[in-house]
Tab-separated table of C-alpha atoms in Angstrom:
chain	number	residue	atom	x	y	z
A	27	UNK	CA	0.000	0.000	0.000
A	28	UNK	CA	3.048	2.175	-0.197
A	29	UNK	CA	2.423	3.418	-3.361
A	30	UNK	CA	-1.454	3.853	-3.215
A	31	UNK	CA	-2.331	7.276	-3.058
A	32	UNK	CA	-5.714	7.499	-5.074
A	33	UNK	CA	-7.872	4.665	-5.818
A	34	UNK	CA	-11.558	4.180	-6.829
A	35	UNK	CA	-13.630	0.589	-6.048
A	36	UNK	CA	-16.066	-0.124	-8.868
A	37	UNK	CA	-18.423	-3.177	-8.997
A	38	UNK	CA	-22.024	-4.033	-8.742
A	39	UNK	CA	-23.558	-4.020	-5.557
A	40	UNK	CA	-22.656	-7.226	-2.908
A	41	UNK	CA	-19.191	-8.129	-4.679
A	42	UNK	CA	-16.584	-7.199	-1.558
A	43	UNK	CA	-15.907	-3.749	-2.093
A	44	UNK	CA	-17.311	-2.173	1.181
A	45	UNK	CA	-15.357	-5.619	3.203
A	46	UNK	CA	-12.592	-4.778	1.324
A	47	UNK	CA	-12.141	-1.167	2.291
A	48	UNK	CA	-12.596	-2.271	5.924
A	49	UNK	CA	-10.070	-5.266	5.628
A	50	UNK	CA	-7.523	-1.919	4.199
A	51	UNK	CA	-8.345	0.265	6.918
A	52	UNK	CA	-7.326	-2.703	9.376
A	53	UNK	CA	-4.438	-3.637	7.621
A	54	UNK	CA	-3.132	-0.328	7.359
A	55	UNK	CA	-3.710	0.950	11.135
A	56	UNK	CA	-2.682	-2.622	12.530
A	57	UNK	CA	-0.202	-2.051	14.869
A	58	UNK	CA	-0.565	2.095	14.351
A	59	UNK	CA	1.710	1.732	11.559
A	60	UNK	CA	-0.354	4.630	10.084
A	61	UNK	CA	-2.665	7.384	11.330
A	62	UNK	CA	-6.184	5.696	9.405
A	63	UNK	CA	-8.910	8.130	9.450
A	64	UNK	CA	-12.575	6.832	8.009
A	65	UNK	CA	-15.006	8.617	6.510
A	66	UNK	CA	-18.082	6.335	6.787
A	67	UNK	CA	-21.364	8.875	5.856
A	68	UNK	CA	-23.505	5.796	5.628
A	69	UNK	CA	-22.044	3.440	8.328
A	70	UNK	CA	-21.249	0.938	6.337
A	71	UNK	CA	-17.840	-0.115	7.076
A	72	UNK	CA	-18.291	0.216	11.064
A	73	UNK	CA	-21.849	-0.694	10.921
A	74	UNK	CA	-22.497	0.757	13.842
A	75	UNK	CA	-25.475	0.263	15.889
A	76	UNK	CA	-27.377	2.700	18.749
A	77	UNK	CA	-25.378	1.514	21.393
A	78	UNK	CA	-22.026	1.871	19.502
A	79	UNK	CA	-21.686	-2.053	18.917
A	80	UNK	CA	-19.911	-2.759	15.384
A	81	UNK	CA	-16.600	-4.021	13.791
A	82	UNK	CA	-13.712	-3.792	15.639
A	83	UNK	CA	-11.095	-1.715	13.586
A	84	UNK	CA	-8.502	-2.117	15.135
A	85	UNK	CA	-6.730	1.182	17.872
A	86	UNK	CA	-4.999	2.714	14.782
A	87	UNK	CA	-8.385	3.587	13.044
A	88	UNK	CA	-10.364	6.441	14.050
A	89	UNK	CA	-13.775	6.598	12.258
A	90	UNK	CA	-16.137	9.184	11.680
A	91	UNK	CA	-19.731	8.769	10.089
A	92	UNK	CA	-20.428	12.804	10.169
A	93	UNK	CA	-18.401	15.075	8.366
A	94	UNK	CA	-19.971	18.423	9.992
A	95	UNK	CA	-17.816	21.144	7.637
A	96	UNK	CA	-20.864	24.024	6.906
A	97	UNK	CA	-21.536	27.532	6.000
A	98	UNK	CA	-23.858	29.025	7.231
A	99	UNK	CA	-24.880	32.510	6.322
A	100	UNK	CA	-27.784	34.532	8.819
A	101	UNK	CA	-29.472	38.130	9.113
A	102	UNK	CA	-31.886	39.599	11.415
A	103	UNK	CA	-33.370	42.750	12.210
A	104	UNK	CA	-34.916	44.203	15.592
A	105	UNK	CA	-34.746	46.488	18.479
A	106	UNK	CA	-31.439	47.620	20.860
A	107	UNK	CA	-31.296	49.914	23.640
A	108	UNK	CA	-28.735	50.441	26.305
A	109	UNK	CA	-29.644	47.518	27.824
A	110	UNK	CA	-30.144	45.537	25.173
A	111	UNK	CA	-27.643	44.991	22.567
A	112	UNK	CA	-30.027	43.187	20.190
A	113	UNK	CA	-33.653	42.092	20.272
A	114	UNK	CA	-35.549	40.583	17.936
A	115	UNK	CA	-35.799	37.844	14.605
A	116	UNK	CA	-33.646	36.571	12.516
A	117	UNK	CA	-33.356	33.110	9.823
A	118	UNK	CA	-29.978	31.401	8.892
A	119	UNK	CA	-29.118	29.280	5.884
A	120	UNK	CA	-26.655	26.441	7.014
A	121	UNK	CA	-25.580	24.122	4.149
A	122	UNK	CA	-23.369	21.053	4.462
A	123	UNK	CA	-19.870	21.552	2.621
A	124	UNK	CA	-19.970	17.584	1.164
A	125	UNK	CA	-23.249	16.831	0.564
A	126	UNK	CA	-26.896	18.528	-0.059
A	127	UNK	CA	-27.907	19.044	3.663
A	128	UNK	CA	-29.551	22.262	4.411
A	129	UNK	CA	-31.009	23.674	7.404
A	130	UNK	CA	-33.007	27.153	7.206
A	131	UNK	CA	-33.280	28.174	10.706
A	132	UNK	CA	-35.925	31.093	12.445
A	133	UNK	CA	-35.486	31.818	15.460
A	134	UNK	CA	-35.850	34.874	18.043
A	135	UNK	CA	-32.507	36.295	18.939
A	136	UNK	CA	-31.424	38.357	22.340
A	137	UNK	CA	-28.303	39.678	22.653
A	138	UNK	CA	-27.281	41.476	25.934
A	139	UNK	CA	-24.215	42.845	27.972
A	140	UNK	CA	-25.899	42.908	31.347
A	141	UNK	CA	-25.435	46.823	31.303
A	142	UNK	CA	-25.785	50.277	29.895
A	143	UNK	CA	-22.835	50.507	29.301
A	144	UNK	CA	-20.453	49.841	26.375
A	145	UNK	CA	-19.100	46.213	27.265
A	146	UNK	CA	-16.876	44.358	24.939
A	147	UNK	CA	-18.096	40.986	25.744
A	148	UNK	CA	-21.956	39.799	25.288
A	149	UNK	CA	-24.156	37.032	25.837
A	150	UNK	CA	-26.490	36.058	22.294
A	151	UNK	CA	-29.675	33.617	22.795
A	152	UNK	CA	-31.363	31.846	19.675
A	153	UNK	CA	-34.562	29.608	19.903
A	154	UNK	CA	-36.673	28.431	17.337
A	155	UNK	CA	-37.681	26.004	14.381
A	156	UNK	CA	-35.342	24.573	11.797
A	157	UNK	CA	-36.636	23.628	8.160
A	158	UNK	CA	-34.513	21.055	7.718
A	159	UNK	CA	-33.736	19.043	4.663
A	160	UNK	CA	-31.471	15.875	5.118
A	161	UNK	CA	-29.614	13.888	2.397
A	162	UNK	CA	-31.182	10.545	2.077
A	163	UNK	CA	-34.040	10.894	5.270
A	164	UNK	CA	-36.350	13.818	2.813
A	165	UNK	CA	-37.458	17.065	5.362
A	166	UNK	CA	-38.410	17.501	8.698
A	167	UNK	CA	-39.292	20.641	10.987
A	168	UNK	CA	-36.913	20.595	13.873
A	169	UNK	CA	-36.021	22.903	17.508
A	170	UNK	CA	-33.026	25.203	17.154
A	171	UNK	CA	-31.412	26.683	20.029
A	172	UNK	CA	-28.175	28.189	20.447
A	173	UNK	CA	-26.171	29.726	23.191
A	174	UNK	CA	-23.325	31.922	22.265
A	175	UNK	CA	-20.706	34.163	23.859
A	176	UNK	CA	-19.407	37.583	21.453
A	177	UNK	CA	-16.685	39.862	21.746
A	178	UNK	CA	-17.092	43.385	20.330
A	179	UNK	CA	-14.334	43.992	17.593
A	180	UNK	CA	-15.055	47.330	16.544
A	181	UNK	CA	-17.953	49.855	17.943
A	182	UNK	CA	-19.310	53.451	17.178
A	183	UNK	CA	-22.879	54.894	17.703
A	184	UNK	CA	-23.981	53.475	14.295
A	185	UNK	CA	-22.173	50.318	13.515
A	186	UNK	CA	-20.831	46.946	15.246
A	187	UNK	CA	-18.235	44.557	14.402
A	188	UNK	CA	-18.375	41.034	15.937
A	189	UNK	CA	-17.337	37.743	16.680
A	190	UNK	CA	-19.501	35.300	18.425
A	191	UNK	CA	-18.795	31.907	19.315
A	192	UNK	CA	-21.605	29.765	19.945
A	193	UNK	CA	-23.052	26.217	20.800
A	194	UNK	CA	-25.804	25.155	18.208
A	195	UNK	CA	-28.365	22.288	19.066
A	196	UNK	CA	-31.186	20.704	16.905
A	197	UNK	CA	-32.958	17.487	17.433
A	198	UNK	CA	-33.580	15.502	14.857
A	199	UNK	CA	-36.136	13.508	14.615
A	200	UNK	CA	-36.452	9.795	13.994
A	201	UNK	CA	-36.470	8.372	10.725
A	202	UNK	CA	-37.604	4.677	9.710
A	203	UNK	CA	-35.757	3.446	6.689
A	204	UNK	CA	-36.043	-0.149	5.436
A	205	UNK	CA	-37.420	-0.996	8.738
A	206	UNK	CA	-34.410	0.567	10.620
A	207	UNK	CA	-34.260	3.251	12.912
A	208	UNK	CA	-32.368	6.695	11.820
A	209	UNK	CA	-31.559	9.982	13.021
A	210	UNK	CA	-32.987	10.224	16.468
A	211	UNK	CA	-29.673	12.358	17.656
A	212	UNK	CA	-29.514	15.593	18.745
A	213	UNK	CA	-27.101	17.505	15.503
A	214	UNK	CA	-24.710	19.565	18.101
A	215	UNK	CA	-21.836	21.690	16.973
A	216	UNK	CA	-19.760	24.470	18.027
A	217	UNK	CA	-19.332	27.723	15.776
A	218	UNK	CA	-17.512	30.704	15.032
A	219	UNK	CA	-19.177	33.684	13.603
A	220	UNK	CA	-18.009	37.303	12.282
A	221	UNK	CA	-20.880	39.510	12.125
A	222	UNK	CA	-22.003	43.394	11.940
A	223	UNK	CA	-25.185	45.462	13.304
A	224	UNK	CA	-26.321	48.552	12.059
């Protein structure tokens, strides 16, 4: 395998190729000759059940079945006094980087420093739904809620400069899919954000 640097399985379906990608990922972390890292979207070659039961890899393979890489891009518009740095609605478009995942959050958003006064640091508070469509389990409607600490980066009477990071939670609901359970997780991340208020 020294020499194996890009490679593509092709056959029809049930002829060894997803046993034979696990049998290289063992082969190649046996022992930890070499840092193996899986990317297994549709659990296939950990199978991996609910309670985290599957094939045993081996130490030097670290799998992952969700690749979590987004964009997301969000506006909102609403009220601020001294007290409040922010008040009001706003909607997000979050899109998976490697496959056609989308999420289009709304959700009422509170941002606050705890004081009249300028303060560089701020709490932000999001709750609502999430429109969510998910590659191979079709749409659902969802919770959002995210918690979020900011840091002012620039400030004048008119404008606002911002970075915010922030803990984002929406539960998915369960899918059945050739009589097998799906989904049923909670999607969690963390996030950083640049932003701007007018």
């Amino acid at each position: 395998f020294d020499d194996l640097h890009s490679t593509m399985l092709y056959s029809k379906p049930g002829l060894g190729k997803t046993t034979a990608l696990r049998d290289i990922a063992c082969h190649l972390g046996q022992g930890k000759r070499l840092n193996v890292l899986v990317f297994d979207e549709r659990n296939e070659i950990a199978a991996l059940d609910g309670a985290g039961n599957g094939y045993d890899l081996g130490s030097g393979v670290d799998l992952t079945a969700r690749d979590m890489t987004m964009f997301e891009l969000s506006a909102g518009f609403g009220y601020k006094n001294p007290w409040i740095r922010f008040a009001g609605v706003g909607a997000s478009i979050l899109t998976m980087m490697n496959n056609s995942s989308r999420c289009y959050p709304v959700y009422a958003m509170l941002r606050t420093s705890f004081s009249p006064y300028f303060r560089r640091c701020f709490l932000e508070v999001k709750a609502g739904i999430s429109f969510s469509s998910l590659l191979n389990y079709g749409s659902q409607n969802n919770l959002f809620g995210s918690l979020g600490v900011g840091i002012t980066l620039a400030h004048s009477r008119k404008f606002t400069s911002h970075v915010v990071l922030r803990g984002v939670a929406i539960p998915l609901k369960k899918v059945i899919v050739d009589d097998e359970s799906q989904l049923g997780y909670t999607l969690a991340y963390a996030s950083i954000g640049i932003g701007c208020a007018f």
